CSV table of C-alpha atoms in Angstrom, one decimal:
chain,number,residue,atom,x,y,z
A,1,MET,CA,41.3,2.8,-16.4
A,2,ASP,CA,40.9,2.8,-12.6
A,3,SER,CA,42.2,5.5,-10.8
A,4,LYS,CA,43.6,5.1,-7.2
A,5,ILE,CA,42.8,6.7,-4.2
A,6,GLU,CA,44.7,6.9,-0.7
A,7,ILE,CA,43.9,5.6,2.8
A,8,LYS,CA,45.9,7.3,5.8
A,9,VAL,CA,46.5,5.1,8.9
A,10,THR,CA,47.6,6.9,11.9
A,11,ASN,CA,49.4,5.3,14.6
A,12,PRO,CA,47.9,6.5,17.8
A,13,LYS,CA,51.3,6.0,19.3
A,14,ASN,CA,53.7,8.3,17.3
A,15,GLY,CA,51.7,9.9,14.7
A,16,ASP,CA,53.6,8.4,11.8
A,17,LYS,CA,51.3,7.9,8.8
A,18,VAL,CA,51.2,5.0,6.6
A,19,VAL,CA,49.8,5.8,3.2
A,20,HIS,CA,48.7,2.8,0.6
A,21,SER,CA,48.0,3.2,-2.9
A,22,VAL,CA,44.4,1.2,-3.6
A,23,ARG,CA,41.8,0.8,-6.5
A,24,PRO,CA,38.5,2.9,-5.7
A,25,GLY,CA,35.9,1.4,-3.7
A,26,ARG,CA,38.0,-1.1,-1.8
A,27,ALA,CA,40.4,-0.3,1.3
A,28,THR,CA,43.1,-3.2,0.9
A,29,SER,CA,46.0,-4.1,3.3
A,30,PRO,CA,49.6,-3.3,1.9
A,31,SER,CA,51.5,-5.3,-0.7
A,32,PRO,CA,54.0,-7.9,0.6
A,33,SER,CA,56.4,-6.6,-1.6
A,34,SER,CA,56.6,-3.4,0.2
A,35,GLN,CA,59.3,-4.1,2.8
A,36,SER,CA,61.1,-2.0,5.6
A,37,SER,CA,64.2,0.0,4.5
A,38,GLN,CA,66.8,1.5,6.5
A,39,SER,CA,67.5,5.3,6.4
A,40,SER,CA,71.2,6.6,6.3
A,41,ASP,CA,70.9,7.6,10.3
A,42,GLY,CA,70.4,3.9,11.4
A,43,ARG,CA,66.5,4.2,12.2
A,44,ARG,CA,63.9,2.2,10.4
A,45,ARG,CA,61.5,4.1,8.0
A,46,ARG,CA,58.1,2.7,8.4
A,47,GLN,CA,56.5,2.1,4.9
A,48,GLY,CA,54.3,-0.7,3.9
A,49,GLN,CA,54.3,-3.9,6.2
A,50,GLY,CA,57.8,-2.4,7.5
A,51,TYR,CA,56.7,-1.9,11.1
A,52,GLY,CA,58.7,-3.2,14.0
A,53,HIS,CA,58.3,-6.2,15.9
A,54,GLY,CA,54.7,-6.1,17.9
A,55,GLU,CA,53.3,-3.5,15.6
A,56,GLY,CA,52.9,-5.7,12.3
A,57,GLU,CA,49.9,-7.4,13.9
A,58,GLY,CA,48.0,-4.2,14.4
A,59,GLN,CA,48.8,-3.1,10.8
A,60,ARG,CA,47.5,-6.3,9.7
A,61,ASN,CA,44.3,-6.1,11.5
A,62,ARG,CA,43.8,-2.6,10.4
A,63,GLY,CA,44.2,-3.8,6.7
A,64,ARG,CA,41.6,-6.6,7.2
A,65,GLU,CA,39.3,-3.8,8.9
A,66,GLY,CA,40.0,-1.8,6.0
A,67,GLN,CA,38.9,-4.7,3.5
A,68,GLN,CA,35.6,-4.9,5.7
A,69,ALA,CA,35.1,-1.3,5.2
A,70,GLY,CA,35.5,-1.6,1.6
A,71,ARG,CA,33.0,-4.3,1.1
A,72,PHE,CA,30.5,-2.6,3.4
A,73,ILE,CA,30.6,0.3,1.2
A,74,ASP,CA,30.3,-1.5,-2.0
A,75,PHE,CA,27.6,-4.0,-0.9
A,76,MET,CA,25.9,-1.7,1.8
A,77,PRO,CA,22.2,-3.1,1.8
A,78,PHE,CA,19.2,-0.8,2.3
A,79,LYS,CA,17.8,-0.9,5.7
A,80,LYS,CA,15.1,-3.6,6.6
A,81,TRP,CA,12.3,-2.6,8.9
A,82,VAL,CA,10.6,-4.6,11.0
A,83,PRO,CA,6.9,-5.0,9.9
A,84,TRP,CA,4.2,-4.2,12.5
A,85,MET,CA,1.9,-1.7,10.7
A,86,ILE,CA,0.5,-4.2,8.4
A,87,PRO,CA,-0.5,-6.8,10.7
A,88,GLY,CA,-1.9,-4.3,13.0
A,89,PHE,CA,-4.1,-3.1,10.2
A,90,VAL,CA,-5.3,-6.8,9.5
A,91,LEU,CA,-6.0,-7.0,13.2
A,92,VAL,CA,-8.2,-3.7,13.2
A,93,ASN,CA,-10.1,-4.9,10.2
A,94,ILE,CA,-11.0,-8.4,11.9
A,95,PHE,CA,-11.9,-6.2,15.3
A,96,LEU,CA,-14.1,-4.0,13.3
A,97,PHE,CA,-15.6,-6.7,11.5
A,98,MET,CA,-16.5,-8.5,14.5
A,99,ILE,CA,-18.1,-5.3,15.8
A,100,THR,CA,-20.2,-4.8,12.9
A,101,MET,CA,-21.7,-8.3,13.3
A,102,TYR,CA,-22.3,-7.8,17.1
A,103,ILE,CA,-24.1,-4.5,16.2
A,104,ASN,CA,-26.1,-6.4,13.2
A,105,ASN,CA,-27.6,-8.6,15.7
A,106,CYS,CA,-29.3,-11.1,12.9
A,107,PRO,CA,-31.6,-13.2,15.2
A,108,LYS,CA,-33.5,-9.8,16.2
A,109,ASN,CA,-34.1,-8.5,12.6
A,110,SER,CA,-34.4,-11.8,10.7
A,111,LYS,CA,-35.7,-15.3,11.2
A,112,LYS,CA,-33.6,-17.1,8.8
A,113,CYS,CA,-30.2,-16.3,9.8
A,114,VAL,CA,-26.9,-18.3,8.8
A,115,GLY,CA,-24.9,-19.8,11.4
A,116,SER,CA,-27.7,-19.1,14.1
A,117,PHE,CA,-25.6,-21.2,16.8
A,118,LEU,CA,-23.3,-17.9,16.8
A,119,GLY,CA,-26.0,-15.9,18.5
A,120,ARG,CA,-26.0,-12.2,17.5
A,121,PHE,CA,-23.1,-13.0,15.5
A,122,SER,CA,-24.8,-15.0,13.1
A,123,PHE,CA,-25.1,-13.9,9.4
A,124,GLN,CA,-27.6,-12.4,7.5
A,125,PRO,CA,-29.6,-14.9,5.0
A,126,PHE,CA,-27.8,-16.0,1.6
A,127,LYS,CA,-30.4,-14.0,-0.2
A,128,GLU,CA,-29.5,-11.1,1.3
A,129,ASN,CA,-25.7,-11.1,1.8
A,130,PRO,CA,-24.1,-14.1,0.1
A,131,LEU,CA,-20.6,-13.0,1.5
A,132,LEU,CA,-21.6,-14.2,5.1
A,133,GLY,CA,-21.8,-10.9,6.6
A,134,PRO,CA,-23.9,-8.1,8.0
A,135,SER,CA,-26.9,-6.2,6.3
A,136,SER,CA,-26.4,-3.3,4.3
A,137,SER,CA,-28.3,-1.0,6.8
A,138,THR,CA,-25.5,-2.1,9.4
A,139,LEU,CA,-22.7,-1.3,7.1
A,140,GLU,CA,-24.2,2.1,6.3
A,141,LYS,CA,-24.4,2.7,10.2
A,142,MET,CA,-20.8,1.8,10.6
A,143,GLY,CA,-19.7,4.2,8.1
A,144,ALA,CA,-20.0,2.8,4.6
A,145,LEU,CA,-19.7,4.9,1.5
A,146,GLU,CA,-23.0,6.1,0.4
A,147,VAL,CA,-22.6,9.2,-2.1
A,148,SER,CA,-25.7,10.9,-1.1
A,149,LYS,CA,-24.3,11.0,2.7
A,150,VAL,CA,-21.1,12.4,1.5
A,151,VAL,CA,-22.7,15.0,-0.8
A,152,LYS,CA,-25.6,16.1,0.9
A,153,SER,CA,-24.9,15.8,4.6
A,154,ARG,CA,-21.2,16.6,4.2
A,155,GLN,CA,-19.8,13.1,5.6
A,156,ALA,CA,-16.8,13.2,3.9
A,157,TRP,CA,-15.2,10.9,6.7
A,158,ARG,CA,-17.3,8.0,5.1
A,159,MET,CA,-14.5,7.9,2.1
A,160,ILE,CA,-11.9,6.7,4.8
A,161,SER,CA,-14.1,4.7,7.1
A,162,CYS,CA,-15.4,2.6,4.3
A,163,ILE,CA,-11.9,1.0,3.9
A,164,TRP,CA,-12.1,-0.5,7.2
A,165,LEU,CA,-15.3,-2.4,6.5
A,166,HIS,CA,-16.1,-5.5,4.6
A,167,ALA,CA,-19.3,-7.2,3.6
A,168,GLY,CA,-18.6,-10.7,4.8
A,169,VAL,CA,-16.5,-13.2,5.7
A,170,PHE,CA,-15.1,-13.9,2.3
A,171,HIS,CA,-14.8,-10.4,1.5
A,172,ILE,CA,-12.5,-9.8,4.6
A,173,LEU,CA,-10.5,-13.2,4.2
A,174,ALA,CA,-9.8,-12.4,0.6
A,175,ASN,CA,-8.6,-8.8,1.4
A,176,MET,CA,-6.5,-9.7,4.4
A,177,LEU,CA,-4.6,-12.4,2.9
A,178,SER,CA,-3.9,-10.0,-0.2
A,179,LEU,CA,-2.8,-7.3,2.4
A,180,LEU,CA,-0.4,-9.6,4.4
A,181,PHE,CA,1.2,-10.9,1.1
A,182,ILE,CA,1.6,-7.5,-0.5
A,183,GLY,CA,2.1,-5.0,2.4
A,184,ILE,CA,4.4,-6.8,4.6
A,185,ARG,CA,7.3,-7.0,1.9
A,186,LEU,CA,6.8,-3.2,1.2
A,187,GLU,CA,6.8,-2.3,4.7
A,188,GLN,CA,10.0,-4.1,5.3
A,189,GLU,CA,11.6,-2.4,2.1
A,190,PHE,CA,10.4,0.9,2.9
A,191,GLY,CA,9.0,1.6,6.6
A,192,PHE,CA,5.9,1.8,8.3
A,193,VAL,CA,5.3,5.9,7.3
A,194,ARG,CA,5.4,5.5,4.0
A,195,ILE,CA,3.8,2.4,3.6
A,196,GLY,CA,1.0,3.8,5.9
A,197,LEU,CA,0.3,6.9,4.1
A,198,LEU,CA,0.2,5.1,0.8
A,199,TYR,CA,-2.2,3.0,1.8
A,200,LEU,CA,-4.9,5.5,3.3
A,201,ILE,CA,-4.3,8.0,0.2
A,202,ALA,CA,-4.6,5.1,-1.9
A,203,GLY,CA,-8.1,4.0,-0.4
A,204,PHE,CA,-9.1,7.6,-0.3
A,205,GLY,CA,-8.3,8.0,-3.9
A,206,GLY,CA,-10.2,4.8,-4.7
A,207,SER,CA,-13.5,6.2,-2.7
A,208,ILE,CA,-13.4,9.6,-4.9
A,209,LEU,CA,-13.0,7.7,-8.2
A,210,SER,CA,-16.0,5.4,-6.8
A,211,SER,CA,-18.3,8.0,-5.8
A,212,LEU,CA,-17.9,9.9,-9.1
A,213,PHE,CA,-19.6,6.7,-11.1
A,214,ILE,CA,-21.3,4.7,-8.7
A,215,GLN,CA,-24.0,6.9,-6.8
A,216,THR,CA,-26.6,4.3,-5.8
A,217,GLY,CA,-26.1,1.8,-2.7
A,218,ILE,CA,-23.1,1.4,-0.7
A,219,SER,CA,-19.9,0.7,-0.9
A,220,VAL,CA,-17.2,-1.1,1.5
A,221,GLY,CA,-13.7,-3.0,1.4
A,222,ALA,CA,-9.8,-2.3,1.6
A,223,SER,CA,-9.9,-3.3,-2.4
A,224,GLY,CA,-9.1,0.4,-3.3
A,225,ALA,CA,-6.0,0.7,-0.7
A,226,LEU,CA,-5.0,-3.0,-1.7
A,227,PHE,CA,-4.8,-1.8,-5.6
A,228,GLY,CA,-2.6,1.2,-4.3
A,229,LEU,CA,0.2,-1.2,-3.1
A,230,LEU,CA,0.2,-2.8,-6.4
A,231,GLY,CA,0.4,0.3,-8.0
A,232,SER,CA,3.2,1.4,-6.1
A,233,MET,CA,5.2,-1.7,-6.8
A,234,LEU,CA,4.8,-1.1,-10.3
A,235,SER,CA,6.0,2.6,-10.1
A,236,GLU,CA,8.9,1.5,-7.6
A,237,LEU,CA,10.4,-1.0,-10.2
A,238,ILE,CA,10.3,2.0,-12.8
A,239,THR,CA,11.9,4.7,-10.8
A,240,ASN,CA,14.2,2.3,-9.3
A,241,TRP,CA,15.1,0.6,-12.5
A,242,THR,CA,18.7,0.8,-12.4
A,243,ILE,CA,19.3,-1.1,-9.0
A,244,TYR,CA,17.4,-4.4,-9.8
A,245,SER,CA,18.4,-7.5,-11.6
A,246,ASN,CA,15.9,-9.6,-13.8
A,247,LYS,CA,13.8,-6.5,-14.2
A,248,PHE,CA,12.2,-7.3,-17.3
A,249,ALA,CA,10.8,-10.5,-15.9
A,250,ALA,CA,9.7,-8.7,-12.6
A,251,LEU,CA,7.9,-6.1,-14.6
A,252,LEU,CA,6.0,-8.6,-16.9
A,253,THR,CA,5.0,-10.7,-13.6
A,254,LEU,CA,3.7,-7.6,-11.8
A,255,VAL,CA,2.0,-6.5,-14.8
A,256,LEU,CA,0.1,-9.7,-15.2
A,257,VAL,CA,-0.8,-9.9,-11.6
A,258,ILE,CA,-2.4,-6.4,-11.9
A,259,VAL,CA,-4.2,-7.0,-14.8
A,260,ILE,CA,-5.8,-10.5,-13.7
A,261,ASN,CA,-7.0,-8.5,-10.6
A,262,LEU,CA,-8.5,-5.5,-12.4
A,263,ALA,CA,-10.3,-7.9,-14.9
A,264,MET,CA,-12.1,-9.6,-11.8
A,265,GLY,CA,-13.7,-6.1,-11.4
A,266,ILE,CA,-15.8,-6.6,-14.5
A,267,LEU,CA,-18.0,-9.0,-12.4
A,268,PRO,CA,-21.3,-7.9,-10.9
A,269,HIS,CA,-21.6,-6.2,-7.4
A,270,VAL,CA,-17.5,-5.3,-7.4
A,271,ASP,CA,-16.5,-1.7,-7.2
A,272,ASN,CA,-13.8,-1.9,-9.9
A,273,PHE,CA,-13.9,2.0,-10.0
A,274,ALA,CA,-12.5,1.8,-6.3
A,275,HIS,CA,-9.9,-0.5,-7.7
A,276,ILE,CA,-9.0,1.6,-10.6
A,277,GLY,CA,-8.9,4.9,-8.6
A,278,GLY,CA,-6.7,3.2,-5.8
A,279,PHE,CA,-4.6,1.8,-8.3
A,280,ILE,CA,-4.0,4.9,-10.2
A,281,THR,CA,-3.2,6.9,-6.8
A,282,GLY,CA,-0.9,4.3,-5.5
A,283,PHE,CA,1.1,4.2,-8.9
A,284,LEU,CA,1.7,8.1,-8.9
A,285,LEU,CA,2.4,7.9,-5.0
A,286,GLY,CA,5.0,5.3,-5.7
A,287,PHE,CA,7.0,7.6,-7.7
A,288,VAL,CA,7.1,10.2,-4.8
A,289,PHE,CA,7.2,7.9,-1.7
A,290,LEU,CA,9.4,4.9,-2.9
A,291,ILE,CA,12.2,6.4,-4.7
A,292,ARG,CA,16.0,5.0,-4.0
A,293,PRO,CA,19.3,6.3,-4.7
A,294,GLN,CA,20.8,5.3,-7.9
A,295,PHE,CA,23.3,2.2,-8.1
A,296,GLY,CA,26.7,3.3,-7.0
A,297,TYR,CA,25.7,6.3,-4.9
A,298,VAL,CA,27.7,6.4,-1.5
A,299,SER,CA,26.2,8.6,1.1
A,300,GLN,CA,28.9,10.6,3.1
A,301,LYS,CA,27.3,9.9,6.0
A,302,LYS,CA,27.9,6.0,5.6
A,303,VAL,CA,31.2,6.4,4.9
A,304,PRO,CA,33.8,4.8,7.5
A,305,PRO,CA,36.8,7.3,8.6
A,306,GLY,CA,39.5,7.2,6.5
A,307,TYR,CA,37.6,6.3,3.0
A,308,ILE,CA,38.0,8.4,0.5
A,309,ALA,CA,35.2,8.1,-2.5
A,310,PRO,CA,36.4,8.0,-6.0
A,311,SER,CA,33.8,9.9,-7.5
A,312,ARG,CA,30.6,11.5,-6.3
A,313,LYS,CA,27.4,10.3,-7.6
A,314,PRO,CA,24.2,12.2,-7.6
A,315,LYS,CA,21.8,10.6,-5.2
A,316,HIS,CA,19.2,10.0,-7.9
A,317,LYS,CA,18.8,10.4,-11.7
A,318,THR,CA,17.3,13.1,-13.6
A,319,TYR,CA,14.4,11.0,-14.8
A,320,GLN,CA,13.6,10.2,-11.0
A,321,TYR,CA,13.3,13.7,-10.4
A,322,VAL,CA,11.2,14.1,-13.4
A,323,LEU,CA,8.8,11.4,-12.5
A,324,TRP,CA,8.6,12.5,-8.9
A,325,VAL,CA,7.6,16.2,-10.0
A,326,CYS,CA,5.0,15.2,-12.3
A,327,SER,CA,3.1,12.5,-10.2
A,328,LEU,CA,3.1,15.1,-7.4
A,329,ILE,CA,1.4,17.7,-9.6
A,330,LEU,CA,-1.1,15.0,-11.2
A,331,LEU,CA,-2.1,13.7,-7.6
A,332,ILE,CA,-2.7,17.2,-6.6
A,333,ALA,CA,-4.9,17.9,-9.7
A,334,GLY,CA,-6.6,14.7,-9.5
A,335,PHE,CA,-7.7,15.2,-5.9
A,336,ALA,CA,-8.7,18.5,-6.2
A,337,ILE,CA,-10.8,18.2,-9.4
A,338,GLY,CA,-12.2,14.8,-7.9
A,339,LEU,CA,-13.4,16.4,-4.7
A,340,ILE,CA,-15.0,19.6,-6.6
A,341,LEU,CA,-17.0,17.3,-9.1
A,342,LEU,CA,-18.2,15.1,-6.2
A,343,LEU,CA,-19.4,17.8,-3.9
A,344,ARG,CA,-21.1,19.5,-6.7
A,345,GLY,CA,-23.0,16.2,-7.4
A,346,VAL,CA,-21.4,15.5,-10.5
A,347,ASN,CA,-22.3,12.0,-12.2
A,348,LEU,CA,-19.7,11.1,-14.7
A,349,ASN,CA,-21.6,8.3,-16.1
A,350,GLU,CA,-23.8,11.2,-17.7
A,351,HIS,CA,-20.5,12.5,-19.4
A,352,CYS,CA,-18.9,8.9,-20.3
A,353,SER,CA,-21.3,6.6,-21.9
A,354,TRP,CA,-19.0,3.6,-22.1
A,355,CYS,CA,-17.4,4.1,-18.7
A,356,HIS,CA,-19.8,1.9,-16.8
A,357,TYR,CA,-18.2,-1.0,-18.7
A,358,MET,CA,-15.0,-0.6,-16.6
A,359,SER,CA,-17.1,-2.1,-13.7
A,360,CYS,CA,-19.2,-4.5,-15.2
A,361,ILE,CA,-19.2,-5.9,-18.7
A,362,PRO,CA,-22.9,-7.8,-19.0
A,363,THR,CA,-22.6,-11.4,-20.2
A,364,PRO,CA,-25.3,-14.1,-20.8
A,365,LEU,CA,-24.1,-15.3,-17.3
A,366,TRP,CA,-24.9,-12.2,-15.2
A,367,SER,CA,-26.6,-9.0,-15.6
A,368,CYS,CA,-25.1,-5.6,-14.6
A,369,LYS,CA,-28.4,-3.7,-14.0
A,370,ASN,CA,-29.2,-2.6,-10.5
A,371,ARG,CA,-32.7,-4.6,-10.0
A,372,GLN,CA,-35.3,-2.1,-9.0
A,373,VAL,CA,-37.6,-3.2,-5.9
A,374,TYR,CA,-40.9,-1.6,-4.9
A,375,CYS,CA,-43.1,-1.9,-2.0
A,376,GLN,CA,-46.6,-1.1,-0.8
A,377,SER,CA,-46.1,0.3,2.9
A,378,THR,CA,-49.1,0.7,5.3
A,379,GLU,CA,-48.8,2.1,8.9
A,380,PHE,CA,-50.6,0.5,11.9
A,381,GLY,CA,-50.3,2.4,15.1
A,382,LYS,CA,-46.7,1.9,15.9
A,383,SER,CA,-46.0,-0.8,13.2
A,384,LEU,CA,-45.2,-0.5,9.7
A,385,ASN,CA,-46.4,-3.1,7.0
A,386,LEU,CA,-44.4,-3.5,3.9
A,387,THR,CA,-45.7,-5.7,1.1
A,388,CYS,CA,-43.3,-6.4,-1.8
A,389,ILE,CA,-44.9,-6.1,-5.2
A,390,SER,CA,-42.6,-8.2,-7.3
A,391,ASN,CA,-43.2,-11.4,-4.6
A,392,GLY,CA,-45.9,-10.5,-2.6
A,393,LYS,CA,-44.1,-11.1,0.7
A,394,SER,CA,-45.2,-8.9,3.8
A,395,GLU,CA,-43.5,-8.3,6.7
A,396,ILE,CA,-44.5,-5.9,9.9
A,397,TYR,CA,-41.6,-3.8,11.3
A,398,PRO,CA,-41.8,-1.5,14.3
A,399,LEU,CA,-42.4,1.8,13.6
A,400,THR,CA,-39.4,3.8,14.7
A,401,GLU,CA,-37.5,6.9,13.2
A,402,GLU,CA,-34.6,4.6,12.0
A,403,ASN,CA,-37.1,2.0,10.2
A,404,THR,CA,-38.9,4.9,8.5
A,405,SER,CA,-35.7,6.5,7.2
A,406,GLN,CA,-34.4,3.1,6.0
A,407,VAL,CA,-38.0,2.1,4.1
A,408,GLN,CA,-35.8,1.5,0.9
A,409,GLN,CA,-33.4,-0.8,2.6
A,410,LEU,CA,-36.3,-2.9,4.2
A,411,CYS,CA,-37.9,-3.3,0.9
A,412,SER,CA,-34.6,-4.7,-0.9
A,413,LYS,CA,-34.2,-7.2,2.0
A,414,LEU,CA,-37.9,-8.1,1.8
A,415,CYS,CA,-37.8,-8.5,-2.3
A,416,GLY,CA,-34.4,-10.2,-2.1
């Protein structure tokens, strides 16, 4: 049975008070049955709508304002943010890709560039990079994730810089479209601070897990951070379960999208460990960053003057606090353990014989083994002659310190 509350409206002229009995959560105008009555001394007692001529209209206006205030409290939406950070991230990624292609300068290092009319922005040959992009040596120079440099040279910054680089046009196109589709909605709902931190931390978490399992070659791309956003959407739905309608349909749809995207990671040359690490990080961060007040909670700061809330609910439910604490503990522990293992040079494949199947499953259509290439090198004055043993191709390179330190990459390029 509904209890009642009172709203007091003060007349600014003489301070007389009008008291209306209304139901909780809604301020209403007085009942038409409440009429003026005469007191024994001949003066009119003001009650309900019984104001004198010229004051009744003001009271009716206040009644309508009370109705609007009640509706405001009952149905107040969450603040909507104007998304600018996610479009900014997209522009930064595109700009860095153009800088990478400019530094790559394919015509200077290769005779069979794709799109040669683009000049130094042309792409490496398809055999070397089928994604229409730069060479691996250029990506390494720009800050790609390479475990040996992170562990031995202590270049930990590569674990963040790699999420801003992409291997080719197809790669950046797929990631940026996904970022716009997922990120703009989240930024509108939760703001740029929380979503920006979530994006960066999830990308870092993806780099940690990738480095612990894939310790040969280089890795680039924003996929780990993107999977972090997907994971946060799932945890946000779980922790804010009470404020959603059609929640089961939304949950099934989101889980299906996540499973399909993770399943794509079993293809060769896809770093699914970065996807999994980013997803787990984002899933835990969602419980920390994206928590909402429970349904029916009324913030005292948002209550209009004169409104008395019928009951005060706690801001969050108990299970929300439990998930918040557990997720924060798991995040801190996971990052600490992962970084310690990484800096010690631990390869988790040696302790998990089946984990490599999470990143690539061999089929008759493709192989998951990295093909080893071998070259014979000979120095002639200021030139370096490399001959690929598998196909017999030879190439002469200028003998520089850079080429000397990247003989293996030049060999891979020659044998590709």
